[in-house]
Short mmCIF file of C-alpha atoms in Angstrom, two decimals:
data_model
loop_
_atom_site.label_atom_id
_atom_site.label_comp_id
_atom_site.label_asym_id
_atom_site.label_seq_id
_atom_site.Cartn_x
_atom_site.Cartn_y
_atom_site.Cartn_z
CA MET Y 1 3.53 35.64 9.78
CA PRO Y 2 1.48 33.81 12.40
CA ARG Y 3 1.20 30.06 12.49
CA SER Y 4 -1.62 28.39 10.59
CA ARG Y 5 -3.66 28.02 13.79
CA LEU Y 6 -4.34 30.41 16.66
CA GLY Y 7 -6.37 28.59 19.27
CA PRO Y 8 -9.67 27.64 17.56
CA LEU Y 9 -8.86 29.81 14.52
CA ALA Y 10 -7.50 28.51 11.21
CA ILE Y 11 -5.57 31.38 9.59
CA GLU Y 12 -6.23 31.93 5.88
CA SER Y 13 -5.08 35.19 4.23
CA LYS Y 14 -4.10 38.78 4.97
CA LEU Y 15 -6.73 41.52 5.07
CA GLY Y 16 -6.43 45.28 4.77
CA ASP Y 17 -5.78 47.92 2.13
CA HIS Y 18 -2.04 47.13 2.26
CA PRO Y 19 -1.79 43.44 3.17
CA SER Y 20 2.00 43.43 3.38
CA GLN Y 21 1.77 45.97 6.24
CA SER Y 22 -1.31 44.50 7.88
CA SER Y 23 -1.54 42.46 11.06
CA VAL Y 24 -5.14 41.45 10.34
CA TRP Y 25 -5.98 38.06 8.85
CA ARG Y 26 -9.05 36.30 7.56
CA ALA Y 27 -9.59 33.18 9.61
CA ILE Y 28 -12.13 30.46 10.25
CA HIS Y 29 -13.37 29.69 13.74
CA VAL Y 30 -13.19 25.95 13.27
CA PRO Y 31 -15.71 24.76 15.90
CA LEU Y 32 -18.31 27.30 14.76
CA GLN Y 33 -17.36 27.25 11.05
CA ARG Y 34 -17.55 31.05 11.03
CA ALA Y 35 -15.31 33.42 9.08
CA VAL Y 36 -13.75 36.14 11.25
CA ALA Y 37 -11.15 38.89 11.04
CA VAL Y 38 -8.34 38.31 13.52
CA LYS Y 39 -5.82 40.95 14.55
CA VAL Y 40 -2.54 39.46 15.73
CA PHE Y 41 -0.17 41.15 18.17
CA SER Y 42 3.35 39.85 18.55
CA SER Y 43 4.82 39.89 22.04
CA PRO Y 44 8.35 38.47 21.79
CA PHE Y 45 8.61 37.78 25.52
CA GLY Y 46 5.00 36.68 25.93
CA ALA Y 47 4.17 39.79 28.01
CA THR Y 48 3.75 39.78 31.78
CA LEU Y 49 0.97 37.98 33.59
CA GLU Y 50 -0.46 41.37 34.52
CA ALA Y 51 -0.46 42.51 30.87
CA ARG Y 52 -2.15 39.29 29.78
CA ALA Y 53 -4.80 39.66 32.45
CA GLU Y 54 -5.44 43.26 31.37
CA PHE Y 55 -5.75 42.19 27.73
CA ALA Y 56 -8.23 39.47 28.71
CA ARG Y 57 -10.31 42.04 30.58
CA GLU Y 58 -10.18 44.24 27.49
CA TRP Y 59 -11.59 41.60 25.14
CA GLU Y 60 -14.35 40.79 27.63
CA ARG Y 61 -15.32 44.47 27.61
CA LEU Y 62 -15.11 44.63 23.80
CA LYS Y 63 -17.50 41.67 23.52
CA GLN Y 64 -20.16 43.79 25.23
CA ILE Y 65 -20.07 46.54 22.58
CA GLN Y 66 -23.09 46.27 20.31
CA HIS Y 67 -23.88 48.98 17.78
CA PRO Y 68 -24.95 48.60 14.13
CA ALA Y 69 -22.06 50.77 12.92
CA ILE Y 70 -19.35 49.01 14.98
CA ALA Y 71 -17.82 45.65 14.09
CA ARG Y 72 -18.45 43.07 16.81
CA CYS Y 73 -15.59 41.60 18.83
CA TYR Y 74 -15.94 37.89 19.56
CA GLY Y 75 -13.07 37.69 22.06
CA GLY Y 76 -9.37 36.99 22.04
CA GLY Y 77 -6.66 34.68 23.21
CA PHE Y 78 -2.97 33.86 23.48
CA GLU Y 79 -0.85 31.39 21.57
CA GLU Y 80 2.78 31.22 22.74
CA SER Y 81 4.23 34.70 22.02
CA ASP Y 82 1.18 35.91 20.06
CA ALA Y 83 -2.03 37.52 21.29
CA TYR Y 84 -5.07 38.09 19.13
CA LEU Y 85 -8.54 39.61 18.91
CA ALA Y 86 -11.24 38.03 16.74
CA HIS Y 87 -13.77 40.37 15.15
CA GLU Y 88 -16.79 40.18 12.90
CA LEU Y 89 -15.62 39.89 9.31
CA VAL Y 90 -17.08 42.92 7.54
CA GLU Y 91 -17.15 42.45 3.78
CA GLY Y 92 -16.69 45.61 1.76
CA GLU Y 93 -14.34 48.35 0.68
CA THR Y 94 -12.70 50.73 3.12
CA LEU Y 95 -13.44 54.43 2.82
CA SER Y 96 -9.71 54.85 2.17
CA SER Y 97 -9.90 52.56 -0.86
CA GLN Y 98 -12.97 54.38 -2.15
CA LEU Y 99 -11.13 57.70 -1.92
CA ASP Y 100 -8.06 56.25 -3.63
CA ARG Y 101 -10.33 55.20 -6.48
CA ARG Y 102 -12.65 58.21 -6.64
CA THR Y 103 -10.59 61.04 -5.04
CA ARG Y 104 -13.63 62.44 -3.23
CA LEU Y 105 -17.28 61.59 -2.62
CA PRO Y 106 -20.49 63.56 -3.20
CA TRP Y 107 -21.59 65.44 -0.11
CA GLU Y 108 -24.71 63.27 0.11
CA SER Y 109 -22.52 60.16 0.41
CA VAL Y 110 -20.35 61.86 3.02
CA LEU Y 111 -23.44 62.70 5.04
CA ASP Y 112 -24.51 59.05 4.81
CA ILE Y 113 -21.16 58.13 6.38
CA ALA Y 114 -21.10 60.95 8.92
CA GLU Y 115 -24.39 60.13 10.63
CA PRO Y 116 -23.67 56.49 11.65
CA MET Y 117 -20.05 57.31 12.51
CA ALA Y 118 -21.12 60.16 14.80
CA ASP Y 119 -23.71 57.85 16.36
CA ALA Y 120 -21.01 55.18 16.88
CA LEU Y 121 -18.87 57.75 18.72
CA LYS Y 122 -21.89 58.85 20.74
CA TYR Y 123 -22.42 55.22 21.78
CA LEU Y 124 -18.76 54.65 22.68
CA HIS Y 125 -18.49 57.89 24.63
CA ALA Y 126 -21.63 57.01 26.59
CA GLN Y 127 -19.78 53.80 27.57
CA GLU Y 128 -16.83 55.98 28.67
CA LEU Y 129 -14.77 54.63 25.80
CA VAL Y 130 -12.69 56.66 23.34
CA TYR Y 131 -12.02 55.31 19.86
CA GLY Y 132 -8.75 57.16 19.43
CA CYS Y 133 -7.87 56.81 15.74
CA MET Y 134 -10.83 57.28 13.41
CA ARG Y 135 -9.66 57.59 9.82
CA PRO Y 136 -10.75 56.29 6.39
CA ASP Y 137 -8.98 52.92 6.62
CA LYS Y 138 -10.89 52.18 9.83
CA ILE Y 139 -14.28 52.53 8.10
CA ILE Y 140 -15.60 49.75 5.87
CA ILE Y 141 -18.51 50.44 3.55
CA ALA Y 142 -20.58 47.25 3.86
CA GLY Y 143 -23.16 47.59 1.11
CA LEU Y 144 -24.56 51.04 1.81
CA SER Y 145 -23.68 51.06 5.51
CA PRO Y 146 -20.39 52.26 7.02
CA VAL Y 147 -18.94 50.12 9.82
CA LEU Y 148 -16.21 51.19 12.23
CA ILE Y 149 -13.59 48.50 12.84
CA ASP Y 150 -10.74 47.97 15.31
CA VAL Y 151 -12.28 49.34 18.50
CA ARG Y 152 -9.84 49.04 21.42
CA ILE Y 153 -9.92 49.86 25.10
CA HIS Y 154 -6.16 50.27 25.63
CA ARG Y 155 -4.32 51.39 22.49
CA GLY Y 156 -1.22 52.21 24.53
CA GLY Y 157 -0.71 48.78 26.09
CA PRO Y 158 1.83 46.12 25.10
CA PHE Y 159 -0.60 44.51 22.64
CA ARG Y 160 -0.64 47.06 19.86
CA THR Y 161 0.73 47.71 16.39
CA ASN Y 162 4.13 49.36 16.64
CA ARG Y 163 4.22 50.69 13.09
CA PRO Y 164 5.08 54.44 13.06
CA PRO Y 165 2.38 56.75 11.67
CA THR Y 166 2.53 57.75 8.03
CA VAL Y 167 2.39 61.34 6.78
CA ASP Y 168 -1.20 60.71 5.63
CA GLU Y 169 -2.21 59.49 9.08
CA LEU Y 170 -0.59 62.45 10.84
CA ALA Y 171 -2.50 64.81 8.54
CA LEU Y 172 -5.76 63.58 10.12
CA ARG Y 173 -4.55 63.70 13.72
CA PRO Y 174 -5.69 66.48 16.10
CA PRO Y 175 -3.00 68.85 17.39
CA GLU Y 176 -3.28 67.58 20.98
CA LEU Y 177 -2.40 64.01 19.93
CA LEU Y 178 0.76 64.77 17.97
CA ASP Y 179 2.99 64.22 21.00
CA ASP Y 180 1.06 61.35 22.56
CA PRO Y 181 -1.45 59.55 20.30
CA THR Y 182 -2.65 57.41 23.23
CA ASP Y 183 -3.91 60.47 25.16
CA ALA Y 184 -7.18 60.53 23.21
CA THR Y 185 -10.39 62.15 24.47
CA PRO Y 186 -13.96 62.38 23.15
CA SER Y 187 -13.03 65.79 21.74
CA SER Y 188 -10.09 64.35 19.80
CA ASP Y 189 -12.46 61.70 18.41
CA LEU Y 190 -14.64 64.53 17.08
CA TYR Y 191 -11.64 66.15 15.39
CA CYS Y 192 -10.76 62.83 13.72
CA LEU Y 193 -14.35 62.51 12.53
CA GLY Y 194 -14.16 66.03 11.08
CA ALA Y 195 -10.81 65.30 9.41
CA THR Y 196 -12.22 62.13 7.85
CA LEU Y 197 -15.28 63.98 6.55
CA TYR Y 198 -13.09 66.81 5.23
CA LEU Y 199 -10.94 64.35 3.29
CA ALA Y 200 -14.00 62.57 1.90
CA LEU Y 201 -15.62 65.86 0.86
CA THR Y 202 -12.60 67.54 -0.70
CA GLY Y 203 -10.19 64.75 -1.63
CA ARG Y 204 -7.46 66.40 0.45
CA PRO Y 205 -6.56 66.23 4.15
CA PRO Y 206 -7.06 69.24 6.45
CA ALA Y 207 -3.28 69.48 6.89
CA GLU Y 208 -0.92 69.02 3.95
CA GLY Y 209 2.82 68.67 3.52
CA GLU Y 210 5.50 66.47 2.00
CA THR Y 211 7.28 65.61 5.25
CA ILE Y 212 6.28 64.76 8.80
CA GLU Y 213 7.68 68.11 9.94
CA GLN Y 214 5.61 70.06 7.40
CA VAL Y 215 2.42 68.17 8.16
CA THR Y 216 2.92 68.52 11.92
CA ALA Y 217 3.44 72.27 11.61
CA ASN Y 218 0.27 72.61 9.54
CA VAL Y 219 -1.79 70.49 11.94
CA VAL Y 220 -0.80 72.84 14.75
CA GLY Y 221 -0.82 76.21 13.05
CA THR Y 222 -2.65 76.27 9.71
CA LYS Y 223 -6.41 76.50 9.33
CA PRO Y 224 -7.55 74.55 6.26
CA PRO Y 225 -9.75 76.18 3.61
CA SER Y 226 -13.41 75.39 4.11
CA PRO Y 227 -14.88 72.43 2.19
CA ALA Y 228 -17.37 74.74 0.44
CA SER Y 229 -14.51 76.85 -0.90
CA ILE Y 230 -13.12 73.71 -2.61
CA VAL Y 231 -16.37 71.91 -3.50
CA MET Y 232 -19.01 74.45 -4.41
CA GLU Y 233 -21.96 72.06 -4.03
CA CYS Y 234 -21.15 71.35 -0.36
CA PRO Y 235 -24.05 72.71 1.73
CA VAL Y 236 -23.15 75.58 4.03
CA TRP Y 237 -24.51 73.67 7.04
CA LEU Y 238 -22.22 70.71 6.48
CA ASP Y 239 -19.31 73.03 5.70
CA LYS Y 240 -19.66 74.92 8.98
CA LEU Y 241 -20.06 71.77 11.07
CA VAL Y 242 -16.94 70.14 9.59
CA MET Y 243 -14.93 73.30 10.21
CA GLN Y 244 -16.07 73.40 13.83
CA LEU Y 245 -15.03 69.79 14.29
CA LEU Y 246 -11.57 70.81 13.00
CA GLU Y 247 -11.02 73.59 15.52
CA LYS Y 248 -7.46 73.49 16.90
CA ASP Y 249 -8.72 74.23 20.42
CA PRO Y 250 -10.66 71.22 21.75
CA ALA Y 251 -12.91 73.55 23.75
CA ALA Y 252 -14.10 75.20 20.50
CA ARG Y 253 -15.32 71.92 19.02
CA PRO Y 254 -18.88 70.64 19.55
CA HIS Y 255 -19.54 69.74 23.16
CA GLY Y 256 -20.01 66.06 22.37
CA ALA Y 257 -20.94 63.44 19.79
CA ALA Y 258 -24.60 63.78 20.78
CA ALA Y 259 -24.50 67.41 19.67
CA VAL Y 260 -22.89 66.37 16.37
CA THR Y 261 -25.60 63.81 15.66
CA LEU Y 262 -28.25 66.50 16.22
CA ALA Y 263 -26.40 68.90 13.93
CA LEU Y 264 -26.05 66.27 11.20
CA ALA Y 265 -29.79 65.54 11.39
CA GLU Y 266 -30.41 69.25 10.92
CA VAL Y 267 -27.96 69.35 8.01
CA ARG Y 268 -29.87 66.53 6.33
CA ARG Y 269 -33.26 68.12 6.95
CA ARG Y 270 -32.27 71.55 5.64
CA SER Y 271 -30.16 70.30 2.74
CA MET Y 272 -32.72 67.82 1.51
CA SER Y 273 -35.50 70.41 1.75
CA ARG Y 274 -33.32 72.84 -0.24
CA THR Y 275 -33.64 75.45 2.49
CA GLY Y 276 -31.96 78.69 1.48
CA VAL Y 277 -29.02 80.14 3.36
CA ALA Y 278 -30.98 83.26 4.35
CA GLU Y 279 -33.72 81.11 5.87
CA HIS Y 280 -31.07 78.99 7.56
CA VAL Y 281 -29.57 82.05 9.26
CA SER Y 282 -32.91 83.61 10.19
CA ALA Y 283 -34.04 80.32 11.75
CA GLY Y 284 -31.20 80.59 14.24
CA PHE Y 285 -29.52 77.26 13.48
CA SER Y 286 -25.75 77.55 13.53
CA PRO Y 287 -23.45 74.53 13.56
CA LEU Y 288 -20.77 76.95 14.76
CA ASN Y 289 -22.52 77.01 18.11
CA VAL Y 290 -23.40 73.36 18.49
CA THR Y 291 -23.65 72.38 22.15
CA ASP Y 292 -24.95 69.39 24.00
CA GLN Y 293 -28.67 69.47 24.74
CA LYS Y 294 -28.02 68.68 28.42
CA GLN Y 295 -25.67 71.65 28.66
CA ARG Y 296 -28.42 74.01 27.44
CA ASP Y 297 -31.03 72.69 29.88
#
């Protein structure tokens, strides 16, 4: 447990779906009298000067990120053997908690989450940043708007959470990140988005199993059943897009987050207009062949 003060921050109480396992605290920035969420990283030996300098550069870069679906970072600091990042305090329930309570969400609600999350990834990728671990506990539903929390620049550095992944977390991880979760790419971000949407649509992860070994084997070698085969009301356009996001081969996934945002807009347009499947096919729109607009030009 951190001390009661970290620099200008007065620490109050634990945050997170599982507070006993969380390293995130509610705090008050005393000079500004502003509530914030602060993530604390323990470094028993205080880290090297080079590591501290790199972490300081990271929080300066994080402060520049501004997107309506991404929680703001206000900066960071060091206090003896602890380092910390202070973020906007987003009030609301995580998508993980919603799914624990409701099992799954209506496809319309999933689409409402998918669009801003895809746009957040599009923004980050345009900044040459990779999120690296999108999953339901990293998305807070603030009112009606989903917000992505815990953006990092260097997830593999000394200032990170060392907790091993759970079976549930591994079930949402792309095959290429099983060996090295820090080797994330924009394509692996798209897989994680697809896995999150799949779980929200169906109430089950795209890879199942009781043990880490079983889940890992299914992530690598087992194609999940389509969402529409589990939830009959799921529109075919959303079904096909989610399945493309979950392709084992990164090259078979959509070319980029920009392509996914276009596809989701088309899903909304066709689904809300009650366009029939035959018309959908004859119109030539296929989420299975989503590519970036620039690539087609």
